[in-house]
């Protein structure tokens, strides 16, 4: 990145830290020509490999659109969905991979969605896991119930680690 003051192309990093959102890094740089300092923000590119074989950039909006239908008629706000999409992005980025399979994004949606709204979770999980029978629903509901009764609030066992 060119120095914003003198357009020199070379700079050195004097400080870098992870931004509050956890997914980007802010770097303080010093221009090697004019010695002035400026800040850059870096976010690693993250691609999603679809089942069709197509690759597209990860998009929080796509996550939100994918979940919105399951949330129809439920007390879930746009703000809730924005937070959920952020959690999903942070979860998939922790793998460190630059390209992740689409089903891994779906998997990362299940846990925060189950905390947000159990009905929306069951709707989404039934499509994602391709539920075929009442037993599939019963098992999923059973896991939600177990988690409610066995674990204290705020320290919930993941549903998806199976
Ligand atoms: Zn400069």
PDB file of C-alpha atoms and ligand atoms in Angstrom:
ATOM      1  CA  UNK A   1       0.000   0.000   0.000  1.00  0.00           C
ATOM      2  CA  UNK A   2       1.330   3.427  -0.962  1.00  0.00           C
ATOM      3  CA  UNK A   3       2.013   6.042   1.669  1.00  0.00           C
ATOM      4  CA  UNK A   4      -1.057   8.324   1.737  1.00  0.00           C
ATOM      5  CA  UNK A   5       1.203  11.380   2.144  1.00  0.00           C
ATOM      6  CA  UNK A   6       3.957  10.965  -0.429  1.00  0.00           C
ATOM      7  CA  UNK A   7       2.785   7.922  -2.457  1.00  0.00           C
ATOM      8  CA  UNK A   8       5.972   6.036  -1.733  1.00  0.00           C
ATOM      9  CA  UNK A   9       5.316   2.313  -2.138  1.00  0.00           C
ATOM     10  CA  UNK A  10       7.495   1.119   0.728  1.00  0.00           C
ATOM     11  CA  UNK A  11       6.638   1.172   4.413  1.00  0.00           C
ATOM     12  CA  UNK A  12       7.530  -0.815   7.494  1.00  0.00           C
ATOM     13  CA  UNK A  13       5.189  -2.114  10.165  1.00  0.00           C
ATOM     14  CA  UNK A  14       5.729  -0.499  13.567  1.00  0.00           C
ATOM     15  CA  UNK A  15       2.773  -2.064  15.379  1.00  0.00           C
ATOM     16  CA  UNK A  16       0.029  -4.571  14.599  1.00  0.00           C
ATOM     17  CA  UNK A  17      -2.917  -5.722  16.612  1.00  0.00           C
ATOM     18  CA  UNK A  18      -6.081  -7.714  16.120  1.00  0.00           C
ATOM     19  CA  UNK A  19      -9.100  -5.426  15.786  1.00  0.00           C
ATOM     20  CA  UNK A  20     -12.082  -5.700  18.126  1.00  0.00           C
ATOM     21  CA  UNK A  21     -14.057  -7.721  15.601  1.00  0.00           C
ATOM     22  CA  UNK A  22     -11.430 -10.454  15.891  1.00  0.00           C
ATOM     23  CA  UNK A  23     -11.179 -10.984  12.146  1.00  0.00           C
ATOM     24  CA  UNK A  24      -9.019  -8.114  10.964  1.00  0.00           C
ATOM     25  CA  UNK A  25      -5.586  -6.829  11.841  1.00  0.00           C
ATOM     26  CA  UNK A  26      -4.752  -3.159  12.138  1.00  0.00           C
ATOM     27  CA  UNK A  27      -1.175  -2.281  11.285  1.00  0.00           C
ATOM     28  CA  UNK A  28       0.575   0.936  12.097  1.00  0.00           C
ATOM     29  CA  UNK A  29       3.050   1.630   9.317  1.00  0.00           C
ATOM     30  CA  UNK A  30       5.838   4.085   8.811  1.00  0.00           C
ATOM     31  CA  UNK A  31       6.752   5.312   5.355  1.00  0.00           C
ATOM     32  CA  UNK A  32      10.409   4.663   4.521  1.00  0.00           C
ATOM     33  CA  UNK A  33      10.602   7.880   2.453  1.00  0.00           C
ATOM     34  CA  UNK A  34       8.829  10.594   4.484  1.00  0.00           C
ATOM     35  CA  UNK A  35       8.730   8.748   7.865  1.00  0.00           C
ATOM     36  CA  UNK A  36       5.091   9.643   8.415  1.00  0.00           C
ATOM     37  CA  UNK A  37       2.833   7.042   9.975  1.00  0.00           C
ATOM     38  CA  UNK A  38      -0.484   5.639   8.809  1.00  0.00           C
ATOM     39  CA  UNK A  39      -2.765   2.721   9.647  1.00  0.00           C
ATOM     40  CA  UNK A  40      -3.908  -0.103   7.410  1.00  0.00           C
ATOM     41  CA  UNK A  41      -6.502  -2.782   8.080  1.00  0.00           C
ATOM     42  CA  UNK A  42      -5.964  -6.257   6.751  1.00  0.00           C
ATOM     43  CA  UNK A  43      -8.561  -8.975   6.486  1.00  0.00           C
ATOM     44  CA  UNK A  44      -7.597 -12.377   5.153  1.00  0.00           C
ATOM     45  CA  UNK A  45      -9.603 -13.351   2.113  1.00  0.00           C
ATOM     46  CA  UNK A  46     -12.038 -16.150   2.829  1.00  0.00           C
ATOM     47  CA  UNK A  47     -13.620 -18.204   0.084  1.00  0.00           C
ATOM     48  CA  UNK A  48     -16.444 -20.687   0.195  1.00  0.00           C
ATOM     49  CA  UNK A  49     -16.292 -23.815  -1.945  1.00  0.00           C
ATOM     50  CA  UNK A  50     -19.804 -24.724  -3.008  1.00  0.00           C
ATOM     51  CA  UNK A  51     -20.990 -28.245  -3.741  1.00  0.00           C
ATOM     52  CA  UNK A  52     -21.175 -27.342  -7.407  1.00  0.00           C
ATOM     53  CA  UNK A  53     -17.412 -26.745  -7.300  1.00  0.00           C
ATOM     54  CA  UNK A  54     -17.824 -22.976  -7.660  1.00  0.00           C
ATOM     55  CA  UNK A  55     -15.832 -20.748  -5.315  1.00  0.00           C
ATOM     56  CA  UNK A  56     -17.204 -17.466  -4.047  1.00  0.00           C
ATOM     57  CA  UNK A  57     -16.143 -14.974  -1.385  1.00  0.00           C
ATOM     58  CA  UNK A  58     -17.553 -15.529   2.091  1.00  0.00           C
ATOM     59  CA  UNK A  59     -20.455 -13.157   2.653  1.00  0.00           C
ATOM     60  CA  UNK A  60     -22.216 -12.364   5.907  1.00  0.00           C
ATOM     61  CA  UNK A  61     -25.239 -11.331   3.859  1.00  0.00           C
ATOM     62  CA  UNK A  62     -25.453 -14.806   2.365  1.00  0.00           C
ATOM     63  CA  UNK A  63     -25.419 -16.266   5.863  1.00  0.00           C
ATOM     64  CA  UNK A  64     -28.216 -13.901   6.885  1.00  0.00           C
ATOM     65  CA  UNK A  65     -30.268 -14.705   3.801  1.00  0.00           C
ATOM     66  CA  UNK A  66     -29.793 -18.412   4.432  1.00  0.00           C
ATOM     67  CA  UNK A  67     -31.058 -18.122   7.995  1.00  0.00           C
ATOM     68  CA  UNK A  68     -33.778 -15.527   7.480  1.00  0.00           C
ATOM     69  CA  UNK A  69     -36.275 -17.982   6.048  1.00  0.00           C
ATOM     70  CA  UNK A  70     -35.932 -20.257   9.080  1.00  0.00           C
ATOM     71  CA  UNK A  71     -36.592 -17.217  11.288  1.00  0.00           C
ATOM     72  CA  UNK A  72     -39.861 -16.198   9.628  1.00  0.00           C
ATOM     73  CA  UNK A  73     -42.481 -15.345  12.227  1.00  0.00           C
ATOM     74  CA  UNK A  74     -39.958 -15.705  15.036  1.00  0.00           C
ATOM     75  CA  UNK A  75     -38.895 -12.876  17.373  1.00  0.00           C
ATOM     76  CA  UNK A  76     -35.525 -12.475  15.647  1.00  0.00           C
ATOM     77  CA  UNK A  77     -34.393  -9.009  14.623  1.00  0.00           C
ATOM     78  CA  UNK A  78     -32.072  -7.895  11.834  1.00  0.00           C
ATOM     79  CA  UNK A  79     -29.613  -6.985  14.574  1.00  0.00           C
ATOM     80  CA  UNK A  80     -29.748 -10.555  15.926  1.00  0.00           C
ATOM     81  CA  UNK A  81     -29.045 -11.860  12.426  1.00  0.00           C
ATOM     82  CA  UNK A  82     -26.117  -9.471  11.983  1.00  0.00           C
ATOM     83  CA  UNK A  83     -24.591 -10.691  15.269  1.00  0.00           C
ATOM     84  CA  UNK A  84     -25.162 -14.293  14.222  1.00  0.00           C
ATOM     85  CA  UNK A  85     -23.450 -13.729  10.881  1.00  0.00           C
ATOM     86  CA  UNK A  86     -20.500 -12.167  12.684  1.00  0.00           C
ATOM     87  CA  UNK A  87     -20.243 -15.171  15.001  1.00  0.00           C
ATOM     88  CA  UNK A  88     -20.364 -17.495  12.000  1.00  0.00           C
ATOM     89  CA  UNK A  89     -17.586 -15.579  10.278  1.00  0.00           C
ATOM     90  CA  UNK A  90     -15.417 -15.644  13.396  1.00  0.00           C
ATOM     91  CA  UNK A  91     -16.033 -19.383  13.795  1.00  0.00           C
ATOM     92  CA  UNK A  92     -15.098 -20.298  10.235  1.00  0.00           C
ATOM     93  CA  UNK A  93     -12.085 -17.988  10.278  1.00  0.00           C
ATOM     94  CA  UNK A  94     -10.636 -19.723  13.328  1.00  0.00           C
ATOM     95  CA  UNK A  95      -9.913 -22.726  11.109  1.00  0.00           C
ATOM     96  CA  UNK A  96      -7.286 -20.538   9.461  1.00  0.00           C
ATOM     97  CA  UNK A  97      -8.081 -21.949   6.034  1.00  0.00           C
ATOM     98  CA  UNK A  98      -8.425 -19.518   3.135  1.00  0.00           C
ATOM     99  CA  UNK A  99     -11.082 -21.687   1.526  1.00  0.00           C
ATOM    100  CA  UNK A 100     -13.788 -23.544   3.399  1.00  0.00           C
ATOM    101  CA  UNK A 101     -16.472 -25.934   2.152  1.00  0.00           C
ATOM    102  CA  UNK A 102     -20.023 -24.542   2.142  1.00  0.00           C
ATOM    103  CA  UNK A 103     -21.273 -27.243   4.534  1.00  0.00           C
ATOM    104  CA  UNK A 104     -18.809 -25.955   7.150  1.00  0.00           C
ATOM    105  CA  UNK A 105     -20.531 -22.574   7.005  1.00  0.00           C
ATOM    106  CA  UNK A 106     -23.861 -24.321   7.606  1.00  0.00           C
ATOM    107  CA  UNK A 107     -22.354 -26.193  10.534  1.00  0.00           C
ATOM    108  CA  UNK A 108     -21.081 -22.927  12.022  1.00  0.00           C
ATOM    109  CA  UNK A 109     -24.616 -21.485  11.783  1.00  0.00           C
ATOM    110  CA  UNK A 110     -26.267 -24.234  13.848  1.00  0.00           C
ATOM    111  CA  UNK A 111     -24.745 -23.449  17.238  1.00  0.00           C
ATOM    112  CA  UNK A 112     -25.393 -19.690  17.426  1.00  0.00           C
ATOM    113  CA  UNK A 113     -28.825 -20.203  15.854  1.00  0.00           C
ATOM    114  CA  UNK A 114     -29.773 -22.739  18.534  1.00  0.00           C
ATOM    115  CA  UNK A 115     -28.961 -20.128  21.172  1.00  0.00           C
ATOM    116  CA  UNK A 116     -30.872 -17.430  19.292  1.00  0.00           C
ATOM    117  CA  UNK A 117     -34.139 -19.263  18.626  1.00  0.00           C
ATOM    118  CA  UNK A 118     -34.836 -22.963  19.086  1.00  0.00           C
ATOM    119  CA  UNK A 119     -37.696 -23.086  16.580  1.00  0.00           C
ATOM    120  CA  UNK A 120     -35.618 -21.395  13.889  1.00  0.00           C
ATOM    121  CA  UNK A 121     -32.796 -23.774  14.771  1.00  0.00           C
ATOM    122  CA  UNK A 122     -35.013 -26.833  14.237  1.00  0.00           C
ATOM    123  CA  UNK A 123     -36.243 -25.476  10.921  1.00  0.00           C
ATOM    124  CA  UNK A 124     -32.727 -24.760   9.725  1.00  0.00           C
ATOM    125  CA  UNK A 125     -31.298 -28.042  11.037  1.00  0.00           C
ATOM    126  CA  UNK A 126     -34.092 -30.035   9.392  1.00  0.00           C
ATOM    127  CA  UNK A 127     -33.055 -28.680   6.008  1.00  0.00           C
ATOM    128  CA  UNK A 128     -29.318 -28.690   6.667  1.00  0.00           C
ATOM    129  CA  UNK A 129     -29.247 -32.246   8.043  1.00  0.00           C
ATOM    130  CA  UNK A 130     -31.955 -33.363   5.624  1.00  0.00           C
ATOM    131  CA  UNK A 131     -34.272 -34.687   8.361  1.00  0.00           C
ATOM    132  CA  UNK A 132     -36.312 -37.586   6.999  1.00  0.00           C
ATOM    133  CA  UNK A 133     -38.552 -38.528   9.880  1.00  0.00           C
ATOM    134  CA  UNK A 134     -40.107 -37.516  13.167  1.00  0.00           C
ATOM    135  CA  UNK A 135     -37.286 -39.383  14.871  1.00  0.00           C
ATOM    136  CA  UNK A 136     -34.783 -36.915  13.425  1.00  0.00           C
ATOM    137  CA  UNK A 137     -36.768 -34.057  14.942  1.00  0.00           C
ATOM    138  CA  UNK A 138     -37.155 -35.894  18.240  1.00  0.00           C
ATOM    139  CA  UNK A 139     -33.421 -36.462  18.468  1.00  0.00           C
ATOM    140  CA  UNK A 140     -32.678 -32.825  17.735  1.00  0.00           C
ATOM    141  CA  UNK A 141     -35.259 -31.671  20.287  1.00  0.00           C
ATOM    142  CA  UNK A 142     -33.832 -34.143  22.780  1.00  0.00           C
ATOM    143  CA  UNK A 143     -30.383 -32.620  22.389  1.00  0.00           C
ATOM    144  CA  UNK A 144     -31.800 -29.128  22.906  1.00  0.00           C
ATOM    145  CA  UNK A 145     -33.600 -30.334  26.069  1.00  0.00           C
ATOM    146  CA  UNK A 146     -30.492 -32.107  27.402  1.00  0.00           C
ATOM    147  CA  UNK A 147     -28.450 -29.020  26.962  1.00  0.00           C
ATOM    148  CA  UNK A 148     -31.018 -26.863  28.708  1.00  0.00           C
ATOM    149  CA  UNK A 149     -31.216 -29.106  31.762  1.00  0.00           C
ATOM    150  CA  UNK A 150     -27.592 -30.256  32.039  1.00  0.00           C
ATOM    151  CA  UNK A 151     -25.635 -27.100  31.566  1.00  0.00           C
ATOM    152  CA  UNK A 152     -25.799 -23.772  33.348  1.00  0.00           C
ATOM    153  CA  UNK A 153     -26.747 -20.699  31.357  1.00  0.00           C
ATOM    154  CA  UNK A 154     -23.888 -19.145  29.501  1.00  0.00           C
ATOM    155  CA  UNK A 155     -21.845 -22.339  29.477  1.00  0.00           C
ATOM    156  CA  UNK A 156     -23.690 -24.343  26.898  1.00  0.00           C
ATOM    157  CA  UNK A 157     -22.385 -27.505  25.351  1.00  0.00           C
ATOM    158  CA  UNK A 158     -22.083 -27.300  21.563  1.00  0.00           C
ATOM    159  CA  UNK A 159     -24.779 -29.172  19.683  1.00  0.00           C
ATOM    160  CA  UNK A 160     -22.711 -29.588  16.604  1.00  0.00           C
ATOM    161  CA  UNK A 161     -19.670 -31.476  17.906  1.00  0.00           C
ATOM    162  CA  UNK A 162     -20.999 -34.886  17.019  1.00  0.00           C
TER     163      UNK A 162
HETATM  164 ZN1  LIG B   1       5.583   8.845   2.701  1.00  0.00          ZN
END
